[in-house]
GROMACS .gro file of C-alpha atoms in nm:
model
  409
    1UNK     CA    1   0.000   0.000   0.000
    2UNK     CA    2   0.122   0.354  -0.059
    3UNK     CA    3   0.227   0.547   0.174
    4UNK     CA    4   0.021   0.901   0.206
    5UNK     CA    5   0.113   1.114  -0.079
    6UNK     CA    6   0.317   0.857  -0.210
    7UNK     CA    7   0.165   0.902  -0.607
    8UNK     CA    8   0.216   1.231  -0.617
    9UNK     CA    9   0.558   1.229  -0.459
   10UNK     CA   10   0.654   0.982  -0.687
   11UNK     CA   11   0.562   1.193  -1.014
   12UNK     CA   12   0.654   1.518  -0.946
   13UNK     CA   13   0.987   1.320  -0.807
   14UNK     CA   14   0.985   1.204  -1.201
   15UNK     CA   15   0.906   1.554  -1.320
   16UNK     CA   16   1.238   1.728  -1.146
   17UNK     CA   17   1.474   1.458  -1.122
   18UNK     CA   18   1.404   1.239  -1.399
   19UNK     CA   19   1.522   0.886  -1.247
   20UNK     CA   20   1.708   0.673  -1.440
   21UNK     CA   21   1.697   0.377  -1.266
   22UNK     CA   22   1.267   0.462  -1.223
   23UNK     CA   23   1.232   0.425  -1.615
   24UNK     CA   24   1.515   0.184  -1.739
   25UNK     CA   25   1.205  -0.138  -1.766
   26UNK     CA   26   0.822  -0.162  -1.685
   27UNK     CA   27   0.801  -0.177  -1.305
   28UNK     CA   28   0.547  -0.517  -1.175
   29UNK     CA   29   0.221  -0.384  -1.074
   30UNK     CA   30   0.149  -0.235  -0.723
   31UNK     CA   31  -0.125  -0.312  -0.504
   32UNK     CA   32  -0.353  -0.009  -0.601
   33UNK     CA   33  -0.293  -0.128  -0.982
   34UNK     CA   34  -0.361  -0.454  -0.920
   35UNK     CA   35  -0.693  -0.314  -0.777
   36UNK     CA   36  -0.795  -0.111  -1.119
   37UNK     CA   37  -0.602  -0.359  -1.361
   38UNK     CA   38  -0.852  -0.585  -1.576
   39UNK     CA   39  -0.728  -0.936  -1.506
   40UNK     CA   40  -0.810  -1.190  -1.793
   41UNK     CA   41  -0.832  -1.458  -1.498
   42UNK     CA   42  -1.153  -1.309  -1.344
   43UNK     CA   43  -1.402  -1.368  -1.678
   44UNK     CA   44  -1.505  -1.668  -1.862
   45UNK     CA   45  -1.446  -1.633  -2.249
   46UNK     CA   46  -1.677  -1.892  -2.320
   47UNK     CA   47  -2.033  -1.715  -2.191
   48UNK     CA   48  -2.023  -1.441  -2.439
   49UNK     CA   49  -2.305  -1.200  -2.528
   50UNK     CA   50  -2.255  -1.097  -2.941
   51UNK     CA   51  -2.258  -0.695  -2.928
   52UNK     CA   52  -2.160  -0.724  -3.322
   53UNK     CA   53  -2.472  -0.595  -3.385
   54UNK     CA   54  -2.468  -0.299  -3.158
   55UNK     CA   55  -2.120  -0.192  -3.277
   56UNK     CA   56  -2.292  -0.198  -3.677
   57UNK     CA   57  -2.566  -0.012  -3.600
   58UNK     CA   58  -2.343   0.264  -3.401
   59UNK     CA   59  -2.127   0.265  -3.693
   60UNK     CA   60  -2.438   0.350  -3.873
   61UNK     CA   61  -2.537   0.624  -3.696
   62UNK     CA   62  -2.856   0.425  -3.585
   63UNK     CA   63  -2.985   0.391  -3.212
   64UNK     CA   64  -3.047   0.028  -3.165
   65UNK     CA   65  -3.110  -0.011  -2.826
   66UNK     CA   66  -3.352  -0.139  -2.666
   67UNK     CA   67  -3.297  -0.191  -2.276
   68UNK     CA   68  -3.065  -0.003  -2.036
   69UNK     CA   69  -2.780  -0.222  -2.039
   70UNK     CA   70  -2.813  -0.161  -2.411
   71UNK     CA   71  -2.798   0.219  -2.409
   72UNK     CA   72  -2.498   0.182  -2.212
   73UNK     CA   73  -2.340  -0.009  -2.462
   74UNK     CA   74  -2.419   0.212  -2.755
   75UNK     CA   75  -2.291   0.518  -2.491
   76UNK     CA   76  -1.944   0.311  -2.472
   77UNK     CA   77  -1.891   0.255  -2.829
   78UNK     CA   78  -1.999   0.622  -2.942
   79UNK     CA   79  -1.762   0.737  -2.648
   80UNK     CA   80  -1.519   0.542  -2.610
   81UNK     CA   81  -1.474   0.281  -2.957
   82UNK     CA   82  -1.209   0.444  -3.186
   83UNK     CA   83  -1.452   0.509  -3.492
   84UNK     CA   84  -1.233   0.717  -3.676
   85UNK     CA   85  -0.874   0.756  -3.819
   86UNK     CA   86  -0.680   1.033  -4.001
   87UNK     CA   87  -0.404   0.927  -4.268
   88UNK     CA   88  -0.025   1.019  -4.189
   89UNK     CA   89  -0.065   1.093  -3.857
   90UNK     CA   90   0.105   0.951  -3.579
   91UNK     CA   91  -0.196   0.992  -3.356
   92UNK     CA   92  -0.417   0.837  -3.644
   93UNK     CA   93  -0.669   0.645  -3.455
   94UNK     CA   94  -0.875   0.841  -3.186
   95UNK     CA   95  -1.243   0.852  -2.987
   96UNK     CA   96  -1.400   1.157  -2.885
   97UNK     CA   97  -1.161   1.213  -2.594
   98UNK     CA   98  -0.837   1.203  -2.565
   99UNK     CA   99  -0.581   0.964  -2.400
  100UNK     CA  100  -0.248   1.064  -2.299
  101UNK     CA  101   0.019   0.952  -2.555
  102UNK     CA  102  -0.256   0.781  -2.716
  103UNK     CA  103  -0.246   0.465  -2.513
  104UNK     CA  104  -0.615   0.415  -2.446
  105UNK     CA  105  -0.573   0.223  -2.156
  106UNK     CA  106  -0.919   0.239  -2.026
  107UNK     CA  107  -1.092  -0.118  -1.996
  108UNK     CA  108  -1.469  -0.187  -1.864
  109UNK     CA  109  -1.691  -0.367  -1.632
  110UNK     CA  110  -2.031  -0.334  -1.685
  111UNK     CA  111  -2.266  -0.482  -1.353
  112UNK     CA  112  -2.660  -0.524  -1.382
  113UNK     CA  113  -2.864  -0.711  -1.123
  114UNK     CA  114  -2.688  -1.025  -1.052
  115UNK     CA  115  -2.467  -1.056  -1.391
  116UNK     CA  116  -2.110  -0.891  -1.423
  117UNK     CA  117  -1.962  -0.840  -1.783
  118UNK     CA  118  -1.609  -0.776  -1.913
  119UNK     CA  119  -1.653  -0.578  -2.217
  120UNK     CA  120  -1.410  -0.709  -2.504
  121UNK     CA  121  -1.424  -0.466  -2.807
  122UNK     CA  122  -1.172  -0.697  -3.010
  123UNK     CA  123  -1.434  -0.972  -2.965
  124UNK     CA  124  -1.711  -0.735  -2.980
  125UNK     CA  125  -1.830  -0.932  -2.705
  126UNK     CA  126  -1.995  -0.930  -2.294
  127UNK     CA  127  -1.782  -1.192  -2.162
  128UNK     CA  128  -1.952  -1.301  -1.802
  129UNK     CA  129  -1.766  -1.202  -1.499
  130UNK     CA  130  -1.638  -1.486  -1.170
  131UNK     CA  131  -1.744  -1.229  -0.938
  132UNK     CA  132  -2.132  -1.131  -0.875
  133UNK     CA  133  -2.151  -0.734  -0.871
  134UNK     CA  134  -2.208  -0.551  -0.555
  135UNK     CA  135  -2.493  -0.339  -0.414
  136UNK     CA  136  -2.675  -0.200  -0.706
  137UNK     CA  137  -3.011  -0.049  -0.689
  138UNK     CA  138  -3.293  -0.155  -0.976
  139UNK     CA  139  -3.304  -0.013  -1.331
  140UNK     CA  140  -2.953   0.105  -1.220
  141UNK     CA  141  -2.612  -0.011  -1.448
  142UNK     CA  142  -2.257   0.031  -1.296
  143UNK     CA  143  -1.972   0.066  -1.502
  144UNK     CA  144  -1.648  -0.007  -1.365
  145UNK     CA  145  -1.345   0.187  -1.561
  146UNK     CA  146  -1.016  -0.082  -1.524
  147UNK     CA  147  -0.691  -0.035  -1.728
  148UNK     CA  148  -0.454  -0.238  -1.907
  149UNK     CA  149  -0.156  -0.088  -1.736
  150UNK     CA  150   0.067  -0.349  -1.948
  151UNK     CA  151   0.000  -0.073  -2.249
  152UNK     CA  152   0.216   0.164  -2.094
  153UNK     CA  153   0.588   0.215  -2.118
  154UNK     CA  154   0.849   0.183  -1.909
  155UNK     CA  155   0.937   0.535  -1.864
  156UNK     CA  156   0.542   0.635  -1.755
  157UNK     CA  157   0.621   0.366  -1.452
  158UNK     CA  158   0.595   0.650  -1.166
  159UNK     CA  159   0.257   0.811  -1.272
  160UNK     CA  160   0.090   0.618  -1.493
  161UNK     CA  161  -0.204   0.551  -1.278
  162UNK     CA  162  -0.235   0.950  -1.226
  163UNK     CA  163  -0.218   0.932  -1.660
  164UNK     CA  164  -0.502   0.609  -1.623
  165UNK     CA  165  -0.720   0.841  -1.379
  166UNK     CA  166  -0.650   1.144  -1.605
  167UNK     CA  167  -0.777   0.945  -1.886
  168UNK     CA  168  -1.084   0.859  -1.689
  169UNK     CA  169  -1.133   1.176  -1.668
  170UNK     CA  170  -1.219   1.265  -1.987
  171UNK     CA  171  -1.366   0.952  -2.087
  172UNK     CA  172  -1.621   1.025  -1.733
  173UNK     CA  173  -1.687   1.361  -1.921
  174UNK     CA  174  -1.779   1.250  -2.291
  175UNK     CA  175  -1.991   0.973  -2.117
  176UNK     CA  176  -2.205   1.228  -1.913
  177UNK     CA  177  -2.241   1.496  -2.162
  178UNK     CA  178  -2.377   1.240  -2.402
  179UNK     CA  179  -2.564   1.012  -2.187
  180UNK     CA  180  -2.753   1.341  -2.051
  181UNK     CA  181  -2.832   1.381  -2.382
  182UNK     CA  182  -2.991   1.045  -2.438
  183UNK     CA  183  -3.194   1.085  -2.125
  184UNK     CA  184  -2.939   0.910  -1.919
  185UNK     CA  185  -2.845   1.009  -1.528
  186UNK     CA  186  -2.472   0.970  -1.503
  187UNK     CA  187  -2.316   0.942  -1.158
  188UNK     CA  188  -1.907   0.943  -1.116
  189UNK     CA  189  -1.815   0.698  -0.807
  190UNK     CA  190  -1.491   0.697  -0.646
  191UNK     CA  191  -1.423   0.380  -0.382
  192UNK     CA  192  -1.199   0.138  -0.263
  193UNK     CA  193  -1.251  -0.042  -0.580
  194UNK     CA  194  -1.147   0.198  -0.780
  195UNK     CA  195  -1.361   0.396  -1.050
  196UNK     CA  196  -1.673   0.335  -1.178
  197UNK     CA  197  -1.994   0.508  -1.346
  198UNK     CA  198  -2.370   0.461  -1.239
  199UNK     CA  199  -2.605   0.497  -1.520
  200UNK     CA  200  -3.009   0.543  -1.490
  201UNK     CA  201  -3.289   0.652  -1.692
  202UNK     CA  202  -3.417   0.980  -1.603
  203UNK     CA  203  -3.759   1.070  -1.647
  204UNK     CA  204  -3.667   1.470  -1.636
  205UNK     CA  205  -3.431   1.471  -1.906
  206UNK     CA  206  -3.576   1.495  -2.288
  207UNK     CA  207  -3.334   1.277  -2.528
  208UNK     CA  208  -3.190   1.469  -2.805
  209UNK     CA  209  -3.247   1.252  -3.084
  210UNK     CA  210  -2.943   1.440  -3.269
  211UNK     CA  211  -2.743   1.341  -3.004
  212UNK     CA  212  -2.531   1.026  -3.119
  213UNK     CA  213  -2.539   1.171  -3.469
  214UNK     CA  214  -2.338   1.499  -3.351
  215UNK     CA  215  -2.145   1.332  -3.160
  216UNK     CA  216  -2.049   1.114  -3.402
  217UNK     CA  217  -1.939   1.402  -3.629
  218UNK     CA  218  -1.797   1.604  -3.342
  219UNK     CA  219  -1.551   1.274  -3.229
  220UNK     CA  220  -1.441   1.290  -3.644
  221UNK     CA  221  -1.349   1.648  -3.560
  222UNK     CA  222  -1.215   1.682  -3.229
  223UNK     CA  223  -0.838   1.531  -3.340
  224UNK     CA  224  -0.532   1.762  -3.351
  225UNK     CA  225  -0.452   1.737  -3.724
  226UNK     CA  226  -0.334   1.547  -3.970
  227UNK     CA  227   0.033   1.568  -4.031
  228UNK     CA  228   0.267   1.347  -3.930
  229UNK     CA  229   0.386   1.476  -3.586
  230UNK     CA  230   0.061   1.566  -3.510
  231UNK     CA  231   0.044   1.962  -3.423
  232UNK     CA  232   0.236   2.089  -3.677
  233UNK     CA  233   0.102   2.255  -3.971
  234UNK     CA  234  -0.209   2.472  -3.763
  235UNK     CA  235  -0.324   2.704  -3.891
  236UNK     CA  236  -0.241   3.114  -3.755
  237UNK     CA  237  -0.567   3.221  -3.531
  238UNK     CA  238  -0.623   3.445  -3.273
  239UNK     CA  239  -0.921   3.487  -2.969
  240UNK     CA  240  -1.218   3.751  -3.042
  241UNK     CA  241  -1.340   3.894  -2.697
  242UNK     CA  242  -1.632   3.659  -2.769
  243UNK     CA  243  -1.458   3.353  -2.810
  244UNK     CA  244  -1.259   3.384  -2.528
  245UNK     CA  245  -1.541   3.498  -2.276
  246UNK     CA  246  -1.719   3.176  -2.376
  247UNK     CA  247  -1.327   3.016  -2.329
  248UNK     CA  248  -1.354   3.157  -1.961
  249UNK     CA  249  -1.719   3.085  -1.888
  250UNK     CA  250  -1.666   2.696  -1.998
  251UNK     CA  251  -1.369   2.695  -1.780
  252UNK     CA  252  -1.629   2.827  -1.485
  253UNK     CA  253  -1.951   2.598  -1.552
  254UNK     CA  254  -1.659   2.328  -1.583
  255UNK     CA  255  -1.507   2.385  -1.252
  256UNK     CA  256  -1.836   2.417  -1.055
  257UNK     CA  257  -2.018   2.071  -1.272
  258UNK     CA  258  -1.703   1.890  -1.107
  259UNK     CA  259  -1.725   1.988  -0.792
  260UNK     CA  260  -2.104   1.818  -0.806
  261UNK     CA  261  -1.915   1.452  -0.862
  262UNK     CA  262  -1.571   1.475  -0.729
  263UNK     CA  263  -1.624   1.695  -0.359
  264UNK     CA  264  -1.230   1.697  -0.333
  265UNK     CA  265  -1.288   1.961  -0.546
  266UNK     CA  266  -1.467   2.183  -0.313
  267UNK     CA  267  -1.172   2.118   0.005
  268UNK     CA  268  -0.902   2.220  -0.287
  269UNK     CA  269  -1.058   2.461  -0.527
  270UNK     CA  270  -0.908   2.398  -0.898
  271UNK     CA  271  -0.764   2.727  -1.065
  272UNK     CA  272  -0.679   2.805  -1.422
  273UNK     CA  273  -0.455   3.014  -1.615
  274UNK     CA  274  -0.524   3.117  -1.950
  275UNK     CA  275  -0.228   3.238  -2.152
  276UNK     CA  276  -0.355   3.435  -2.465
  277UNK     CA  277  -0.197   3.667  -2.731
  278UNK     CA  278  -0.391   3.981  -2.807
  279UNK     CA  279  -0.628   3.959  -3.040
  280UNK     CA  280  -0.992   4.182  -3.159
  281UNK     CA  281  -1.075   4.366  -2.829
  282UNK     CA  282  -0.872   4.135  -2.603
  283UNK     CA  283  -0.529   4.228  -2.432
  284UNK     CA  284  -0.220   3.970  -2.437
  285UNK     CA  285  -0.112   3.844  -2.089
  286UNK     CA  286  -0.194   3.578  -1.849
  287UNK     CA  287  -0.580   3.566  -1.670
  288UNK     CA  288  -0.669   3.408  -1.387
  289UNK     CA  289  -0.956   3.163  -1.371
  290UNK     CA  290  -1.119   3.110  -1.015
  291UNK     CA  291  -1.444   2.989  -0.896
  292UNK     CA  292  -1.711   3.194  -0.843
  293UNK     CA  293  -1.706   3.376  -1.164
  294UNK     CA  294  -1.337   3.575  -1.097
  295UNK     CA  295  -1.178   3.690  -1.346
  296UNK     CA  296  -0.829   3.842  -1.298
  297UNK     CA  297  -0.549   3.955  -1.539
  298UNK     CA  298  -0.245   3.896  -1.361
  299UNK     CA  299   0.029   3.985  -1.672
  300UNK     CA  300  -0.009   4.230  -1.968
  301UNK     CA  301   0.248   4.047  -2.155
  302UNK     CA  302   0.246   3.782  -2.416
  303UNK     CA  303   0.330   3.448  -2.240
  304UNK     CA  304   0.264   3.218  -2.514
  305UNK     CA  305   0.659   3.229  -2.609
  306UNK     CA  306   0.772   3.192  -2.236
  307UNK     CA  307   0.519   2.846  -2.270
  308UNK     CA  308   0.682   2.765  -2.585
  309UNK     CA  309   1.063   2.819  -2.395
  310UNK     CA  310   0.928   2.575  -2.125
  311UNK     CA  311   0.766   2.294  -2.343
  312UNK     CA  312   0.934   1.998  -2.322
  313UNK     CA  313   0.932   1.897  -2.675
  314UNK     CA  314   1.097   2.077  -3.012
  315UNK     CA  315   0.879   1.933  -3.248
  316UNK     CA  316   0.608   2.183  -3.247
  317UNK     CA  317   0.603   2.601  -3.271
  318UNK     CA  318   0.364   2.800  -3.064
  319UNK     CA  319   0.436   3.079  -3.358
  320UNK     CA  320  -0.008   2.996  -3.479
  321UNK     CA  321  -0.089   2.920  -3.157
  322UNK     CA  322  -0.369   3.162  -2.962
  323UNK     CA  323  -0.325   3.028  -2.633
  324UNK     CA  324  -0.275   2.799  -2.372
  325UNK     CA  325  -0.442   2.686  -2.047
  326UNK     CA  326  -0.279   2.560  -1.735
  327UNK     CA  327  -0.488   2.400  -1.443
  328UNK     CA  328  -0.346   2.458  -1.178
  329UNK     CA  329  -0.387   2.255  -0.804
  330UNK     CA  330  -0.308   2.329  -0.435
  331UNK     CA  331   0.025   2.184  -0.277
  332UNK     CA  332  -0.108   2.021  -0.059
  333UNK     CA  333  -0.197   1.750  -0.301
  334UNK     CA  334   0.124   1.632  -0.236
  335UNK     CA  335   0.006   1.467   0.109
  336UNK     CA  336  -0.335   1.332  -0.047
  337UNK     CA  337  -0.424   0.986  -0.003
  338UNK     CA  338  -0.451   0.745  -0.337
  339UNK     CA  339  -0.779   0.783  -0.367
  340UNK     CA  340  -0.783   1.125  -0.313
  341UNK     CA  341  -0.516   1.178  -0.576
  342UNK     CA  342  -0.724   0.955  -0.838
  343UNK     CA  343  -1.026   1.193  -0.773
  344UNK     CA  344  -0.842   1.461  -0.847
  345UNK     CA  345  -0.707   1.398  -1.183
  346UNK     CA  346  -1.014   1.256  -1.264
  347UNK     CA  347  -1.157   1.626  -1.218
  348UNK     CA  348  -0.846   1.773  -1.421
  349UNK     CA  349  -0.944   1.504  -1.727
  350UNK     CA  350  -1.290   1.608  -1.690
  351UNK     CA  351  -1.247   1.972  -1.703
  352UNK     CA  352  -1.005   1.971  -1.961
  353UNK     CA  353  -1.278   1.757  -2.180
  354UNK     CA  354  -1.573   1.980  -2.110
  355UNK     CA  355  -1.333   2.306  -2.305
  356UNK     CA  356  -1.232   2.066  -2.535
  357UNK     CA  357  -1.572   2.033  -2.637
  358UNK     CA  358  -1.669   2.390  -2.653
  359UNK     CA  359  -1.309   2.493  -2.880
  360UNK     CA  360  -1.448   2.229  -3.140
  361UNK     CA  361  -1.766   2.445  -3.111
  362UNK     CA  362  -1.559   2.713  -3.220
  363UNK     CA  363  -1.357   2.542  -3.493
  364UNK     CA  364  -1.064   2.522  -3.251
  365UNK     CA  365  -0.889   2.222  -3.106
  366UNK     CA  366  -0.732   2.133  -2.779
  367UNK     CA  367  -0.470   1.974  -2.738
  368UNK     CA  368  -0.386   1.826  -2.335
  369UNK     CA  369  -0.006   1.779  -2.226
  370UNK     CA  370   0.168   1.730  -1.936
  371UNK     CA  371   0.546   1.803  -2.068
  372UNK     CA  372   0.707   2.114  -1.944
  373UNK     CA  373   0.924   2.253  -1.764
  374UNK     CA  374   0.745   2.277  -1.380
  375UNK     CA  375   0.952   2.490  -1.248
  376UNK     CA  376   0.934   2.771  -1.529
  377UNK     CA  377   0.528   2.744  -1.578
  378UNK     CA  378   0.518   2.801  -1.226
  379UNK     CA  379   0.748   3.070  -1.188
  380UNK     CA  380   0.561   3.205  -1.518
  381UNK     CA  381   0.203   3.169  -1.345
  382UNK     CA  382   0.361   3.339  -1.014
  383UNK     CA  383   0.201   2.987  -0.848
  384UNK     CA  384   0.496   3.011  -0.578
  385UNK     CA  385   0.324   3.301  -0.394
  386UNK     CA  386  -0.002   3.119  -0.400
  387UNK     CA  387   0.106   2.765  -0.321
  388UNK     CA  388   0.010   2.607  -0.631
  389UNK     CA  389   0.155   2.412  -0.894
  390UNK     CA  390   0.033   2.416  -1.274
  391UNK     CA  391  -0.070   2.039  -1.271
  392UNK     CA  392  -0.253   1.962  -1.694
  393UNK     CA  393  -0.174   2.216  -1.973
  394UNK     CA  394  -0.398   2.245  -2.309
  395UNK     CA  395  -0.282   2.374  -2.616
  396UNK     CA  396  -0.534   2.532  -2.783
  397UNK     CA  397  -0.525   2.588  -3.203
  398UNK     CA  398  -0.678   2.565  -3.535
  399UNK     CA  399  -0.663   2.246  -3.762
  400UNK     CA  400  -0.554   2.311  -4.136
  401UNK     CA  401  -0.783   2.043  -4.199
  402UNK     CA  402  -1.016   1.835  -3.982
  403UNK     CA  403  -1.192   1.581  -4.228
  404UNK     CA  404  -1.083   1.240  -4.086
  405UNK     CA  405  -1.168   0.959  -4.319
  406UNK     CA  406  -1.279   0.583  -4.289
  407UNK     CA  407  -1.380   0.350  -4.007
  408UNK     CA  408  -1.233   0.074  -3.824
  409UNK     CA  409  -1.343  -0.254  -3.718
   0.00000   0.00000   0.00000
């Protein structure tokens, strides 16, 4: 078990010292992985449920469902199933949400009643599950998020369960926003078991029945471009006043919605920083993104080259890029417990996903990282004096081209 703290001690450890000996092979899971890993031992391959069909009508664009358990299906392949792929591009295949490094470690448990599933997309299949789900009220669904921690590389060994969490995140947010859509109640749960999702009909909420098909065309959208390394090749914008008012009041509606599902939220209020060169009827420099609405410009300077000095990779230029947003948490994350730190980058993923969604809306993309230089972002966001440290950064931009092509099975 780890010790308090220990996760986050052990990645910001990676983040300023860079360990050799931490990232030289794949380190054996720990007992908190071994909680969230999928293990292949604990479902039976040979009790399967087809969801062929399912996946062919999604691909479709058609809603085929029929029963809950169904509409939670369709919800996971729309959300999560990587429907879409881009040619020449290193990050060619994607889903509606992004997954650090492209990885897509995520793996699911779906409960109902008495019956557990492991959901295999290679099979297309519900594979039954050894172990009979827990406490579950009627005409309720729980979906437990695991991970396939084997996908990840040796040098992610220190925080790649606050990158699997992070992940979740985002995949928690698509899988809200469009199950609210389709009439769906969507509850986040945080235990000793790890993550999970509680899905029930809800009377109050009308279903869109654009929904899936928007989504559909949104997911084709939301990747980063289509050149080789990814980024390069965007093309020159800058932020309107408009645009980045509705920038700074998704960032607010974001922050308060996660507060609802993850309360460690409220105890340590997230912050954000928007970096932003001037553009029509907005000033360059560096605003402040709190709770409750504030607003506060904190620089009058461009920033986005000092972001561009303390990015960890050379691959890209920040020359077309309008800005960039750093979320930013408390120190005293440092000493949270493991699931306490889950919970919070769960929040940061979830955040991050609800602006990504609203800079597609715009004809933007964003683009999540966690590669720079701590100690100059932090210096840059004057987080010293306010005992914080800039935790998820999003580039934010404007494809060349966004039409991704084809679909895989």
């Amino acid at each position: 078990m780890h010790a308090q703290g220990k996760l986050a001690i052990d990645e910001f450890s990676f983040r300023y010292l860079y360990p050799e000996d931490a990232r030289a092979e794949v380190r054996p899971l720990d007992d908190l992985e071994h909680r969230l890993q999928l293990h292949a031992a604990s479902y039976q391959s040979h009790r399967n449920i087809d969801i062929e069909p399912q996946f062919r009508a999604c691909a479709l664009g058609e809603d085929a469902a029929e029963t809950l358990l169904q509409s939670v299906i369709s919800l996971l392949m729309y959300c999560h199933v990587p429907a879409r792929t881009t040619p020449n591009n290193s990050y060619a295949t994607h889903t509606s949400y992004p997954s650090p490094r492209s990885y897509y470690v995520l793996q699911f448990i779906i409960e109902e009643d008495t019956q557990s599933y492991c959901v295999d997309f290679d099979a297309m299949a519900l594979k039954s599950m050894q172990c009979l789900p827990t406490a579950l009220a009627k005409n309720h669904v729980r979906l437990r998020i695991k991970a396939d921690f084997s996908r990840y590389d040796a040098i992610y060994n220190l925080f790649r369960k606050a990158l699997f969490a992070l992940e979740a995140g985002h995949f928690i947010s698509e899988l809200h926003n469009l199950g609210q859509r389709c009439g769906l109640q969507v509850q986040p749960q945080i235990d000793q078991d790890g993550l999970a999702v509680i899905l029930s009909e809800d009377a109050d909420l009308v279903p869109d029945s654009q929904a899936l098909s928007q989504h559909t065309l949104y997911a084709s959208t939301r990747n980063s471009g289509q050149i080789n390394n990814g980024l390069f090749f965007t093309a020159y914008h800058r932020f309107h006043r408009e645009q980045f008012q509705n920038l700074v009041d998704a960032l607010h509606d974001a922050m308060e919605e996660v507060a609802q599902f993850f309360p460690i939220v409220k105890s340590f209020p997230l912050s954000a920083a928007l970096c932003v060169r001037s553009g029509e009827g907005l000033d360059a420099g560096i605003y402040s993104v709190e709770t409750q609405d504030q607003l506060h410009q904190l620089t009058e300077t461009d920033p986005v080259e000092r972001c561009q000095e303390n990015y960890t990779y050379n691959t890209f230029s920040f020359a077309s890029v309008p800005g960039v947003v750093y979320l930013c948490v408390d120190q005293k994350a440092l000493s949270f417990s493991d699931q306490e730190f889950l919970a919070l980058n769960c929040a940061l993923g979830y955040v991050m996903q609800n602006l990504i969604r609203v800079l597609v809306q715009e004809g933007l993309f964003g683009r999540p990282f966690r590669s720079y230089n701590q100690f100059g972002i932090d210096q840059l966001l004057g987080n010293g004096e306010k005992r914080r440290k800039a935790y998820y950064g999003l580039i934010i931009g404007k494809n060349r081209a966004q039409c991704a092509t084809g679909i895989l099975r």
